[in-house]
Each structure stands twice: as structure tokens, then as C-alpha cells.
PDB file of C-alpha atoms in Angstrom:
ATOM      1  CA  MET Z   1     -16.159 -11.470  -2.848  1.00  0.00           C
ATOM      2  CA  THR Z   2     -14.748  -8.141  -4.053  1.00  0.00           C
ATOM      3  CA  HIS Z   3     -13.030  -5.888  -1.561  1.00  0.00           C
ATOM      4  CA  PRO Z   4     -12.915  -2.334  -3.008  1.00  0.00           C
ATOM      5  CA  TYR Z   5     -10.900  -0.894  -0.105  1.00  0.00           C
ATOM      6  CA  ALA Z   6      -8.284  -3.637  -0.432  1.00  0.00           C
ATOM      7  CA  GLU Z   7      -8.034  -2.862  -4.129  1.00  0.00           C
ATOM      8  CA  LEU Z   8      -7.616   0.857  -3.399  1.00  0.00           C
ATOM      9  CA  ILE Z   9      -4.838   0.346  -0.852  1.00  0.00           C
ATOM     10  CA  GLY Z  10      -3.339  -2.582  -2.752  1.00  0.00           C
ATOM     11  CA  PHE Z  11      -3.427  -5.428  -0.266  1.00  0.00           C
ATOM     12  CA  GLU Z  12      -4.533  -8.993  -0.795  1.00  0.00           C
ATOM     13  CA  ILE Z  13      -5.945 -11.690   1.471  1.00  0.00           C
ATOM     14  CA  VAL Z  14      -3.603 -14.537   0.514  1.00  0.00           C
ATOM     15  CA  SER Z  15      -4.944 -17.175   2.908  1.00  0.00           C
ATOM     16  CA  GLN Z  16      -8.051 -17.462   5.018  1.00  0.00           C
ATOM     17  CA  LYS Z  17      -9.410 -20.170   7.308  1.00  0.00           C
ATOM     18  CA  PRO Z  18     -11.409 -20.139  10.539  1.00  0.00           C
ATOM     19  CA  GLY Z  19      -9.494 -18.113  13.110  1.00  0.00           C
ATOM     20  CA  GLU Z  20      -6.531 -17.394  10.844  1.00  0.00           C
ATOM     21  CA  SER Z  21      -5.695 -15.268   7.810  1.00  0.00           C
ATOM     22  CA  ARG Z  22      -2.762 -13.756   6.006  1.00  0.00           C
ATOM     23  CA  VAL Z  23      -2.890 -10.356   4.332  1.00  0.00           C
ATOM     24  CA  GLU Z  24      -0.040  -8.958   2.240  1.00  0.00           C
ATOM     25  CA  ILE Z  25       0.790  -5.620   0.681  1.00  0.00           C
ATOM     26  CA  THR Z  26       3.521  -4.307  -1.562  1.00  0.00           C
ATOM     27  CA  VAL Z  27       4.785  -1.055  -0.078  1.00  0.00           C
ATOM     28  CA  ARG Z  28       4.655   1.820  -2.561  1.00  0.00           C
ATOM     29  CA  ARG Z  29       5.542   5.476  -2.257  1.00  0.00           C
ATOM     30  CA  GLU Z  30       1.854   6.419  -1.975  1.00  0.00           C
ATOM     31  CA  LEU Z  31       1.582   4.448   1.287  1.00  0.00           C
ATOM     32  CA  LEU Z  32       4.410   6.281   3.050  1.00  0.00           C
ATOM     33  CA  ASN Z  33       4.137   9.148   5.497  1.00  0.00           C
ATOM     34  CA  PRO Z  34       6.363  12.271   5.230  1.00  0.00           C
ATOM     35  CA  ARG Z  35       9.136  10.381   7.088  1.00  0.00           C
ATOM     36  CA  ASN Z  36       9.137   7.658   4.393  1.00  0.00           C
ATOM     37  CA  VAL Z  37       7.645   5.072   6.758  1.00  0.00           C
ATOM     38  CA  VAL Z  38       4.488   3.102   5.985  1.00  0.00           C
ATOM     39  CA  HIS Z  39       1.537   5.159   7.212  1.00  0.00           C
ATOM     40  CA  GLY Z  40      -0.092   3.855  10.388  1.00  0.00           C
ATOM     41  CA  GLY Z  41      -3.449   3.730   8.656  1.00  0.00           C
ATOM     42  CA  VAL Z  42      -2.082   1.130   6.249  1.00  0.00           C
ATOM     43  CA  ILE Z  43      -0.873  -1.013   9.156  1.00  0.00           C
ATOM     44  CA  TYR Z  44      -4.267  -0.683  10.828  1.00  0.00           C
ATOM     45  CA  ALA Z  45      -6.087  -1.590   7.593  1.00  0.00           C
ATOM     46  CA  LEU Z  46      -4.010  -4.763   7.257  1.00  0.00           C
ATOM     47  CA  ALA Z  47      -4.691  -5.752  10.868  1.00  0.00           C
ATOM     48  CA  ASP Z  48      -8.402  -4.946  10.680  1.00  0.00           C
ATOM     49  CA  THR Z  49      -8.909  -6.808   7.415  1.00  0.00           C
ATOM     50  CA  GLY Z  50      -6.862  -9.760   8.643  1.00  0.00           C
ATOM     51  CA  MET Z  51      -8.940 -10.010  11.813  1.00  0.00           C
ATOM     52  CA  GLY Z  52     -12.159  -9.816   9.826  1.00  0.00           C
ATOM     53  CA  ALA Z  53     -11.002 -12.422   7.311  1.00  0.00           C
ATOM     54  CA  ALA Z  54     -10.153 -14.837  10.141  1.00  0.00           C
ATOM     55  CA  LEU Z  55     -13.410 -14.186  11.979  1.00  0.00           C
ATOM     56  CA  TYR Z  56     -15.801 -14.346   9.011  1.00  0.00           C
ATOM     57  CA  ARG Z  57     -14.926 -17.995   8.439  1.00  0.00           C
ATOM     58  CA  MET Z  58     -16.183 -18.712  11.972  1.00  0.00           C
ATOM     59  CA  LEU Z  59     -19.550 -16.945  11.682  1.00  0.00           C
ATOM     60  CA  ASP Z  60     -22.829 -18.654  10.903  1.00  0.00           C
ATOM     61  CA  GLU Z  61     -24.171 -18.049   7.405  1.00  0.00           C
ATOM     62  CA  GLY Z  62     -25.876 -14.677   7.120  1.00  0.00           C
ATOM     63  CA  LYS Z  63     -24.064 -13.245  10.147  1.00  0.00           C
ATOM     64  CA  SER Z  64     -21.734 -10.264   9.963  1.00  0.00           C
ATOM     65  CA  CYS Z  65     -19.285  -8.445  12.200  1.00  0.00           C
ATOM     66  CA  ALA Z  66     -17.574  -5.073  12.459  1.00  0.00           C
ATOM     67  CA  THR Z  67     -14.626  -3.674  14.376  1.00  0.00           C
ATOM     68  CA  ILE Z  68     -15.867  -1.280  17.038  1.00  0.00           C
ATOM     69  CA  ASN Z  69     -12.657  -0.942  19.041  1.00  0.00           C
ATOM     70  CA  CYS Z  70      -9.033  -1.656  18.207  1.00  0.00           C
ATOM     71  CA  SER Z  71      -5.781  -0.273  19.525  1.00  0.00           C
ATOM     72  CA  ILE Z  72      -2.405  -0.435  17.800  1.00  0.00           C
ATOM     73  CA  SER Z  73       0.698   0.966  19.465  1.00  0.00           C
TER      74      SER Z  73
END
């Protein structure tokens, strides 16, 4: 399955099985905030995609899911 947002940001789902996934990204200048730290939105995108990748393997065929609430501190 293609993942246009992952391609835009530059991350990759490197492993995926029911209840577990691993998502990686190479940090580039475009992903940094003005303080030269990875932007929080990038961290959130990795977490959100990782959670979805782990969960989708547990869903019945034809079912879908979406994040409606998530907090990262």
C-alpha cells in the first residue's frame, strides 16, 4: 500500500506485525524547527503512523481505524 504522507515526510514502516511496528526517518534540515530540533509534528507523525501500522494488522478485513485523540508531552 502506498503512503503519500510518509513519502512526503520521508519516513518508512520498516517492520509491521499485529500489535507492533517500527517506523524510521532520516532527520533532514527540512524537518527541524527554528531551534534546530526535530519538529514535534514529525515526532507525532511517526507515533501516529506506528500505532496505526501495529493496529491495522489486528483488524478484520475491510475494517479501518483513525486516531481521534493522542497526547505527546
